[in-house]
Short mmCIF file of C-alpha atoms and ligand atoms in Angstrom, two decimals:
data_model
loop_
_atom_site.label_atom_id
_atom_site.label_comp_id
_atom_site.label_asym_id
_atom_site.label_seq_id
_atom_site.Cartn_x
_atom_site.Cartn_y
_atom_site.Cartn_z
CA MET A 1431 35.78 16.85 -22.87
CA ASP A 1432 32.47 17.43 -20.73
CA PRO A 1433 32.98 20.42 -18.72
CA GLU A 1434 31.23 18.98 -15.58
CA SER A 1435 33.76 15.78 -15.84
CA THR A 1436 36.58 18.31 -14.53
CA VAL A 1437 35.40 18.58 -11.11
CA ASN A 1438 38.22 18.03 -8.05
CA THR A 1439 36.73 14.98 -6.25
CA ILE A 1440 37.62 15.24 -2.55
CA VAL A 1441 37.58 11.30 -2.05
CA ARG A 1442 37.80 10.32 2.36
CA LYS A 1443 37.40 6.90 4.03
CA VAL A 1444 35.49 7.00 6.45
CA ASP A 1445 33.25 3.91 8.91
CA GLN A 1446 29.83 4.34 8.41
CA ILE A 1447 29.45 3.15 11.70
CA ASN A 1448 31.36 6.18 13.79
CA PRO A 1449 32.60 8.75 11.16
CA ASN A 1450 35.10 10.72 11.73
CA PRO A 1451 33.39 14.47 12.46
CA ASP A 1452 36.28 16.37 10.40
CA ASP A 1453 35.94 14.47 7.22
CA VAL A 1454 31.78 14.49 7.36
CA LYS A 1455 31.74 18.65 7.99
CA ILE A 1456 33.91 19.15 4.69
CA ALA A 1457 31.01 17.22 3.20
CA ALA A 1458 28.48 19.42 5.26
CA ASP A 1459 30.13 22.51 3.95
CA ILE A 1460 30.39 21.38 0.38
CA ILE A 1461 26.93 20.99 0.79
CA LYS A 1462 26.02 24.72 2.17
CA ASP A 1463 28.49 26.02 -1.09
CA GLY A 1464 25.72 24.22 -3.10
CA GLY A 1465 27.79 21.34 -4.42
CA THR A 1466 27.34 17.47 -4.36
CA VAL A 1467 28.20 14.53 -2.12
CA VAL A 1468 28.41 10.92 -2.68
CA PHE A 1469 27.39 9.50 0.43
CA PRO A 1470 26.25 5.73 2.04
CA THR A 1471 22.68 5.07 3.63
CA GLU A 1472 21.42 1.51 4.88
CA THR A 1473 20.61 0.76 1.13
CA VAL A 1474 22.44 1.99 -1.59
CA TYR A 1475 24.94 4.84 -2.05
CA GLY A 1476 22.81 8.44 -2.48
CA LEU A 1477 24.23 10.90 -4.69
CA GLY A 1478 23.17 14.50 -2.23
CA ALA A 1479 22.53 18.08 -2.62
CA ASP A 1480 20.84 21.14 -0.71
CA ALA A 1481 17.00 20.52 -1.01
CA TYR A 1482 16.83 24.28 -0.94
CA ASN A 1483 19.48 24.89 -3.22
CA LYS A 1484 17.98 24.51 -7.19
CA SER A 1485 21.30 24.67 -8.77
CA ALA A 1486 22.91 22.00 -6.57
CA CYS A 1487 19.92 19.94 -6.87
CA ARG A 1488 19.97 20.59 -10.97
CA LYS A 1489 23.86 19.29 -10.78
CA ILE A 1490 22.37 15.98 -9.30
CA PHE A 1491 20.57 15.76 -12.81
CA GLU A 1492 23.20 16.67 -15.07
CA ILE A 1493 26.39 14.37 -13.57
CA LYS A 1494 23.01 11.69 -13.68
CA ARG A 1495 21.47 12.20 -17.07
CA ARG A 1496 18.76 11.84 -15.24
CA PRO A 1497 14.89 12.97 -16.94
CA LEU A 1498 13.61 16.13 -15.05
CA ASP A 1499 10.41 14.69 -14.42
CA ASN A 1500 11.51 11.74 -12.06
CA PRO A 1501 11.68 13.46 -8.42
CA LEU A 1502 14.19 13.05 -5.63
CA ILE A 1503 14.03 11.54 -2.09
CA ILE A 1504 14.48 13.92 0.23
CA HIS A 1505 16.66 12.47 3.21
CA VAL A 1506 15.97 13.76 6.86
CA ASP A 1507 17.85 13.52 10.18
CA SER A 1508 14.40 13.85 12.49
CA ILE A 1509 10.96 12.91 12.47
CA PRO A 1510 10.23 16.83 13.41
CA SER A 1511 12.42 17.32 9.99
CA ALA A 1512 10.07 15.31 8.35
CA PHE A 1513 6.04 16.35 9.41
CA ASN A 1514 8.21 19.89 8.31
CA LEU A 1515 8.01 18.55 4.65
CA ILE A 1516 5.03 15.92 4.05
CA ASP A 1517 1.40 16.04 5.81
CA LEU A 1518 2.44 12.92 8.03
CA ASP A 1519 -0.74 13.86 10.42
CA ARG A 1520 -2.94 10.73 9.80
CA ILE A 1521 -0.77 8.49 10.65
CA ASP A 1522 -0.27 7.49 14.29
CA LYS A 1523 3.26 8.87 15.46
CA ARG A 1524 4.45 5.81 17.15
CA ILE A 1525 3.86 3.44 13.91
CA ILE A 1526 6.46 6.43 11.68
CA GLU A 1527 8.67 6.11 15.09
CA LYS A 1528 8.88 2.45 14.18
CA LEU A 1529 9.24 3.02 10.36
CA TRP A 1530 12.45 5.46 11.05
CA PRO A 1531 15.39 5.70 10.35
CA GLY A 1532 14.98 2.23 8.37
CA PRO A 1533 14.70 1.90 4.66
CA ILE A 1534 11.48 3.16 3.41
CA THR A 1535 10.06 6.46 1.86
CA ILE A 1536 7.08 7.70 2.57
CA VAL A 1537 5.07 9.64 -0.46
CA ALA A 1538 2.26 12.28 1.40
CA ASN A 1539 1.18 15.72 0.49
CA SER A 1540 4.50 18.54 0.22
CA ARG A 1541 3.72 20.85 2.80
CA ALA A 1542 7.04 22.62 1.96
CA VAL A 1543 8.53 24.85 -0.70
CA VAL A 1544 11.24 23.00 -2.16
CA PRO A 1545 12.01 23.85 -5.45
CA ASP A 1546 10.44 22.06 -8.75
CA ILE A 1547 13.28 20.29 -9.42
CA VAL A 1548 12.91 18.59 -6.01
CA SER A 1549 9.64 17.40 -6.39
CA SER A 1550 9.47 16.80 -10.60
CA GLY A 1551 6.10 20.03 -9.44
CA LEU A 1552 3.89 16.96 -8.30
CA GLU A 1553 2.20 17.94 -4.84
CA THR A 1554 3.62 14.86 -2.90
CA LEU A 1555 7.81 14.74 -1.57
CA ALA A 1556 8.97 11.50 -1.22
CA VAL A 1557 11.12 11.51 2.28
CA ARG A 1558 13.01 9.33 4.40
CA ILE A 1559 15.56 9.51 7.67
CA PRO A 1560 17.90 6.33 6.48
CA ALA A 1561 19.63 4.14 9.31
CA ASN A 1562 23.14 4.62 9.01
CA PRO A 1563 24.86 6.96 11.29
CA LEU A 1564 27.40 8.37 8.90
CA ALA A 1565 24.38 9.42 6.49
CA LEU A 1566 22.59 11.13 9.69
CA ASP A 1567 25.39 12.64 10.85
CA PHE A 1568 26.12 13.69 7.59
CA ILE A 1569 22.48 15.56 6.90
CA LYS A 1570 22.93 16.87 10.56
CA ALA A 1571 26.43 18.80 10.22
CA SER A 1572 24.89 19.92 6.78
CA LYS A 1573 21.86 21.91 8.80
CA THR A 1574 19.63 21.75 5.43
CA TYR A 1575 17.42 18.51 4.10
CA ILE A 1576 19.57 16.07 1.30
CA ALA A 1577 17.88 15.65 -1.92
CA ALA A 1578 19.59 12.28 -3.19
CA PRO A 1579 18.80 10.02 -5.72
CA SER A 1580 20.39 6.43 -6.25
CA ALA A 1581 24.01 7.49 -7.23
CA ASN A 1582 23.93 5.30 -9.93
CA LEU A 1583 24.04 6.90 -13.85
CA SER A 1584 20.63 6.62 -15.02
CA THR A 1585 19.53 2.95 -16.18
CA MET A 1586 22.33 1.85 -14.70
CA THR A 1587 22.27 -0.52 -11.30
CA SER A 1588 22.53 1.37 -8.18
CA ILE A 1589 25.72 1.84 -6.39
CA VAL A 1590 26.66 -0.60 -3.58
CA ASP A 1591 30.20 -0.12 -2.31
CA SER A 1592 32.00 3.03 -2.69
CA SER A 1593 34.55 1.56 -4.83
CA GLU A 1594 32.13 1.31 -7.27
CA ALA A 1595 31.00 4.76 -7.08
CA ILE A 1596 34.65 6.26 -7.01
CA SER A 1597 35.17 4.58 -10.67
CA VAL A 1598 31.99 6.11 -11.69
CA LEU A 1599 31.36 9.36 -10.17
CA ASN A 1600 35.10 10.61 -9.64
CA GLY A 1601 35.70 13.76 -11.77
CA LEU A 1602 31.90 14.61 -11.59
CA VAL A 1603 31.19 15.12 -8.02
CA ASN A 1604 32.66 17.22 -4.92
CA PHE A 1605 32.75 14.47 -2.06
CA ILE A 1606 33.24 11.10 -2.14
CA PHE A 1607 32.51 9.16 0.97
CA ASP A 1608 34.70 6.05 0.33
CA SER A 1609 33.03 3.65 3.07
CA GLY A 1610 32.36 0.47 1.65
CA ARG A 1611 29.49 -1.86 1.03
CA THR A 1612 25.64 -0.27 2.29
CA PHE A 1613 24.17 -2.93 4.48
CA PHE A 1614 20.80 -4.03 2.68
CA GLY A 1615 22.55 -3.73 -1.31
CA ILE A 1616 18.58 -2.81 -2.53
CA GLU A 1617 17.40 0.33 -2.48
CA SER A 1618 14.12 1.65 0.21
CA THR A 1619 10.78 0.92 -0.21
CA ILE A 1620 8.62 3.82 -1.52
CA VAL A 1621 4.96 4.18 -0.02
CA ASP A 1622 2.48 6.74 -1.05
CA VAL A 1623 0.12 7.07 2.13
CA ARG A 1624 -2.29 9.59 1.36
CA GLY A 1625 -5.10 7.25 0.50
CA SER A 1626 -6.98 4.69 3.21
CA MET A 1627 -4.46 2.24 3.21
CA PRO A 1628 -0.07 2.85 2.42
CA HIS A 1629 0.16 1.34 -0.89
CA VAL A 1630 3.86 0.46 -1.96
CA LEU A 1631 5.18 2.00 -4.94
CA ARG A 1632 8.46 0.33 -4.58
CA PRO A 1633 9.05 -2.52 -3.19
CA GLY A 1634 12.21 -2.77 -1.38
CA ALA A 1635 14.64 -3.00 1.80
CA PHE A 1636 11.46 -2.21 4.77
CA THR A 1637 8.98 -5.61 3.34
CA SER A 1638 5.58 -5.37 2.74
CA GLU A 1639 5.04 -7.92 5.49
CA GLU A 1640 6.37 -5.29 8.48
CA ILE A 1641 4.25 -2.54 6.30
CA MET A 1642 0.93 -4.44 6.71
CA GLN A 1643 2.09 -5.23 10.73
CA LEU A 1644 2.13 -1.89 11.23
CA PHE A 1645 -0.40 -0.22 9.46
CA GLY A 1646 -3.00 -3.46 9.81
CA ARG A 1647 -2.74 -3.36 5.61
CA SER A 1648 -0.88 -2.20 2.86
CA LEU A 1649 -1.47 -2.74 -0.96
CA VAL A 1650 1.27 -3.86 -3.06
CA ASP A 1651 0.24 -3.16 -7.08
CA PRO A 1652 1.37 -5.06 -9.67
CA GLU A 1653 3.06 -2.70 -11.16
CA ALA A 1654 5.34 -2.48 -8.23
CA ARG A 1655 6.19 -5.94 -8.47
CA GLY A 1656 7.29 -5.28 -11.45
CA LEU A 1657 4.49 -7.23 -13.36
CA LYS A 1658 2.84 -4.54 -15.34
CA GLU A 1659 3.44 -0.59 -16.48
CA PRO A 1660 3.06 2.01 -14.13
CA ASN A 1661 0.91 4.74 -12.99
CA VAL A 1662 3.10 7.75 -14.15
CA LEU A 1663 0.78 9.93 -12.65
CA VAL A 1664 1.69 8.79 -8.73
CA ALA A 1665 5.39 7.10 -9.69
CA PRO A 1666 6.29 9.28 -13.17
CA GLY A 1667 9.96 7.38 -12.38
CA MET A 1668 8.97 4.04 -12.38
CA LYS A 1669 8.51 4.54 -15.80
CA TYR A 1670 12.40 4.81 -16.89
CA ARG A 1671 14.46 1.86 -17.51
CA HIS A 1672 16.28 0.63 -14.30
CA TYR A 1673 19.08 -1.61 -13.63
CA ALA A 1674 19.70 -2.43 -17.12
CA PRO A 1675 22.92 -4.29 -16.99
CA ASP A 1676 25.36 -4.74 -19.63
CA ILE A 1677 24.68 -7.94 -20.73
CA PRO A 1678 21.56 -9.04 -21.70
CA LEU A 1679 19.81 -11.36 -18.82
CA TYR A 1680 16.44 -13.66 -19.02
CA LEU A 1681 14.57 -14.46 -15.97
CA ILE A 1682 13.67 -18.60 -15.95
CA GLU A 1683 10.57 -18.08 -13.55
CA ASP A 1684 10.06 -21.92 -13.78
CA LEU A 1685 13.36 -23.71 -11.98
CA ASP A 1686 12.57 -27.08 -13.78
CA ASP A 1687 12.39 -24.70 -17.21
CA LEU A 1688 15.94 -23.43 -15.91
CA ILE A 1689 17.48 -26.51 -15.21
CA ASP A 1690 16.46 -27.82 -18.40
CA PHE A 1691 17.38 -24.78 -20.34
CA CYS A 1692 20.53 -24.80 -18.48
CA ASN A 1693 21.58 -28.52 -19.22
CA MET A 1694 20.33 -28.84 -22.35
CA ARG A 1695 22.20 -25.87 -24.11
CA LYS A 1696 24.95 -27.40 -26.52
CA LYS A 1697 26.41 -23.87 -26.48
CA ASN A 1698 28.57 -22.46 -23.38
CA ASP A 1699 27.82 -18.73 -24.48
CA PHE A 1700 26.52 -18.07 -21.24
CA VAL A 1701 26.18 -17.99 -17.33
CA ALA A 1702 23.30 -18.95 -14.97
CA LEU A 1703 22.64 -16.87 -11.89
CA VAL A 1704 21.30 -19.44 -9.58
CA SER A 1705 21.69 -20.01 -5.72
CA GLU A 1706 24.19 -22.13 -4.15
CA GLU A 1707 21.15 -24.74 -3.73
CA MET A 1708 19.80 -24.79 -7.55
CA SER A 1709 23.49 -24.72 -8.54
CA LYS A 1710 24.22 -28.36 -7.78
CA PHE A 1711 22.16 -29.53 -10.18
CA LEU A 1712 23.42 -27.26 -13.23
CA HIS A 1713 26.55 -28.36 -15.32
CA CYS A 1714 26.71 -25.18 -16.77
CA ASP A 1715 28.92 -21.76 -15.39
CA THR A 1716 27.20 -20.12 -12.68
CA ILE A 1717 27.52 -17.39 -10.75
CA ILE A 1718 26.47 -17.92 -6.77
CA ILE A 1719 23.80 -15.51 -6.21
CA GLY A 1720 23.80 -16.67 -2.67
CA SER A 1721 21.89 -19.26 -0.54
CA GLU A 1722 17.93 -19.82 -0.73
CA ASP A 1723 17.49 -19.71 3.83
CA ASN A 1724 19.04 -16.27 3.10
CA PRO A 1725 17.74 -13.99 0.94
CA TYR A 1726 18.97 -10.55 2.57
CA GLN A 1727 22.13 -12.11 1.41
CA ILE A 1728 20.87 -12.78 -2.01
CA ALA A 1729 19.21 -8.42 -2.23
CA ARG A 1730 22.83 -7.47 -0.75
CA ASP A 1731 24.65 -8.96 -3.98
CA LEU A 1732 22.24 -8.92 -6.44
CA PHE A 1733 24.00 -5.80 -8.38
CA PRO A 1734 26.96 -6.58 -7.74
CA ASN A 1735 26.50 -10.53 -8.84
CA LEU A 1736 24.93 -8.39 -11.80
CA LYS A 1737 28.43 -6.77 -12.21
CA LYS A 1738 29.71 -10.25 -12.59
CA ALA A 1739 28.03 -11.39 -14.74
CA GLU A 1740 28.68 -8.08 -17.34
CA ASN A 1741 32.39 -8.85 -16.66
CA SER A 1742 32.22 -12.38 -17.62
CA GLY A 1743 32.39 -12.27 -21.02
CA LYS A 1744 29.11 -14.88 -22.53
CA SER A 1745 26.99 -13.17 -24.49
CA PHE A 1746 23.92 -13.51 -22.20
CA ALA A 1747 22.93 -14.13 -18.58
CA VAL A 1748 20.10 -16.20 -17.71
CA ILE A 1749 18.93 -15.73 -14.16
CA GLN A 1750 16.57 -18.11 -11.63
CA SER A 1751 13.16 -16.37 -9.75
CA VAL A 1752 13.00 -16.29 -5.93
CA ARG A 1753 10.30 -16.14 -3.27
CA GLU A 1754 8.71 -13.11 -3.37
CA MET A 1755 8.14 -12.45 0.27
CA GLY A 1756 9.97 -10.37 2.29
CA ILE A 1757 13.00 -8.44 0.66
CA GLY A 1758 12.36 -11.12 -1.90
CA LEU A 1759 9.99 -9.03 -3.49
CA ALA A 1760 12.00 -6.36 -3.91
CA VAL A 1761 14.65 -8.81 -5.37
CA MET A 1762 12.20 -10.18 -7.92
CA ASN A 1763 11.14 -6.55 -8.80
CA ARG A 1764 14.52 -5.50 -9.50
CA ILE A 1765 15.49 -8.63 -11.09
CA ARG A 1766 12.00 -8.07 -13.23
CA LYS A 1767 12.95 -4.60 -13.97
CA ALA A 1768 16.60 -5.64 -15.02
CA SER A 1769 15.46 -8.49 -17.63
CA ILE A 1770 15.08 -8.36 -21.09
CA LYS A 1771 10.85 -9.97 -22.07
CA GLY A 1772 11.38 -12.37 -25.07
CA PRO A 1773 12.12 -15.71 -25.81
CA LEU A 1774 16.01 -16.82 -24.87
CA PRO A 1775 18.71 -16.84 -27.73
CA PRO A 1776 18.65 -20.04 -30.12
O1 TXA B 3054 17.04 3.86 -1.17
C1 TXA B 3054 17.07 4.30 -1.35
O2 TXA B 3054 15.67 4.70 -1.65
C2 TXA B 3054 17.59 5.57 -2.06
C3 TXA B 3054 18.84 6.12 -0.83
C4 TXA B 3054 19.81 6.74 -1.86
O3 TXA B 3054 18.06 6.75 -0.39
N1 TXA B 3054 17.20 6.15 -3.20
C5 TXA B 3054 16.86 6.24 -4.01
O4 TXA B 3054 16.44 6.98 -4.83
O5 TXA B 3054 16.61 4.79 -4.79
P1 TXA B 3054 15.98 7.29 -6.95
O6 TXA B 3054 15.53 8.44 -7.04
O7 TXA B 3054 16.83 5.52 -7.19
O8 TXA B 3054 14.57 6.50 -6.75
C6 TXA B 3054 13.73 7.52 -6.17
C7 TXA B 3054 12.18 6.79 -6.52
C8 TXA B 3054 11.90 7.66 -8.04
O9 TXA B 3054 11.61 6.05 -8.95
C9 TXA B 3054 11.11 8.38 -8.04
O10 TXA B 3054 10.74 8.48 -9.21
C10 TXA B 3054 10.20 8.25 -6.53
O11 TXA B 3054 11.07 7.72 -5.84
N2 TXA B 3054 9.85 9.60 -6.27
C11 TXA B 3054 10.02 10.64 -5.89
N3 TXA B 3054 9.42 11.64 -5.38
C12 TXA B 3054 8.55 11.07 -5.70
C13 TXA B 3054 7.10 11.35 -5.40
N4 TXA B 3054 6.65 12.26 -4.42
N5 TXA B 3054 6.21 10.40 -5.78
C14 TXA B 3054 6.24 9.27 -5.97
N6 TXA B 3054 7.54 8.63 -6.04
C15 TXA B 3054 8.78 9.42 -6.47
MG1 MG B 3055 17.93 5.02 -8.82
#
């Protein structure tokens, strides 16, 4: 048996909004001792360790089986802490106060000496202040900064529910906050602010429209929309396969094509992930991804719905596109990355 799978994991039910300080202290003490803690943020669950403890951070990579050249986000609980880590001098402080706490990660030149394993040796760091009372209390009580990727194993979809965190990570980590579902269900937006305009490396829960409004300008790469291969020098982690569900998933972007495919296929060997509105036109097995009027709901339930498709017993799944605005941009990025490029099964 893998020696890593013999860890005694403490699992505590803790409210995300009114966290019990005793439970938070247990988790914080584990961090101080060089352990690993799974905690909710407003986006997805994170798998955290002390950002200044090299061997603790190494455990994250071992547990997740994450390639070492994929750096970690550092989670802090205050704007002054963020300033300690990265050079934010060029950004108006009033803008920063509107970003954080919130589902946005800023990439900027590093000002701190964190172990290379956290930054993958890059001269930049990715930092964020999560908008989640439990996460903030936990970071504060740890009296350090928390390096944390999403809590899923590498290549899997991110974990948005503590029941999944427990089934995947029990026996591998030291502590799991059993705190139910996360708010957004999709990861933070990653923005590189070093250039003349903020550059969205990964769309996420903080919308590009909001970034545009705050900064007056912004750039979303075709790479960030999942339409083109990423620039690995800027965002090394982007080259790896992400969000791969355990069932072949095909995106059918054109809604008429989707209707034709679903209604004309003779075999009942697939399931269609579609909106409430779309399902009315289809005569096949469906998983409802939400209403097109509520893209936040579609985002929140996206990964659990991919899990439902995995458990459907079908040979493959098809999924519709959603409007690429607001959080829909991040939803489409995840769908593109989760789906197979190639012809549909005959
Ligand atoms: O919502 C989130 O962002 C969640 C929660 C836990 O905070 N975290 C998360 O972490 O999604 P992760 O590791 O799954 O994704 C972080 C991405 C990776 O693709 C990584 O390559 C990129 O951030 N990243 C980290 N440091 C970077 C840097 N200095 N420059 C560019 N990209 C960086
Ligand atoms: Mg991840």
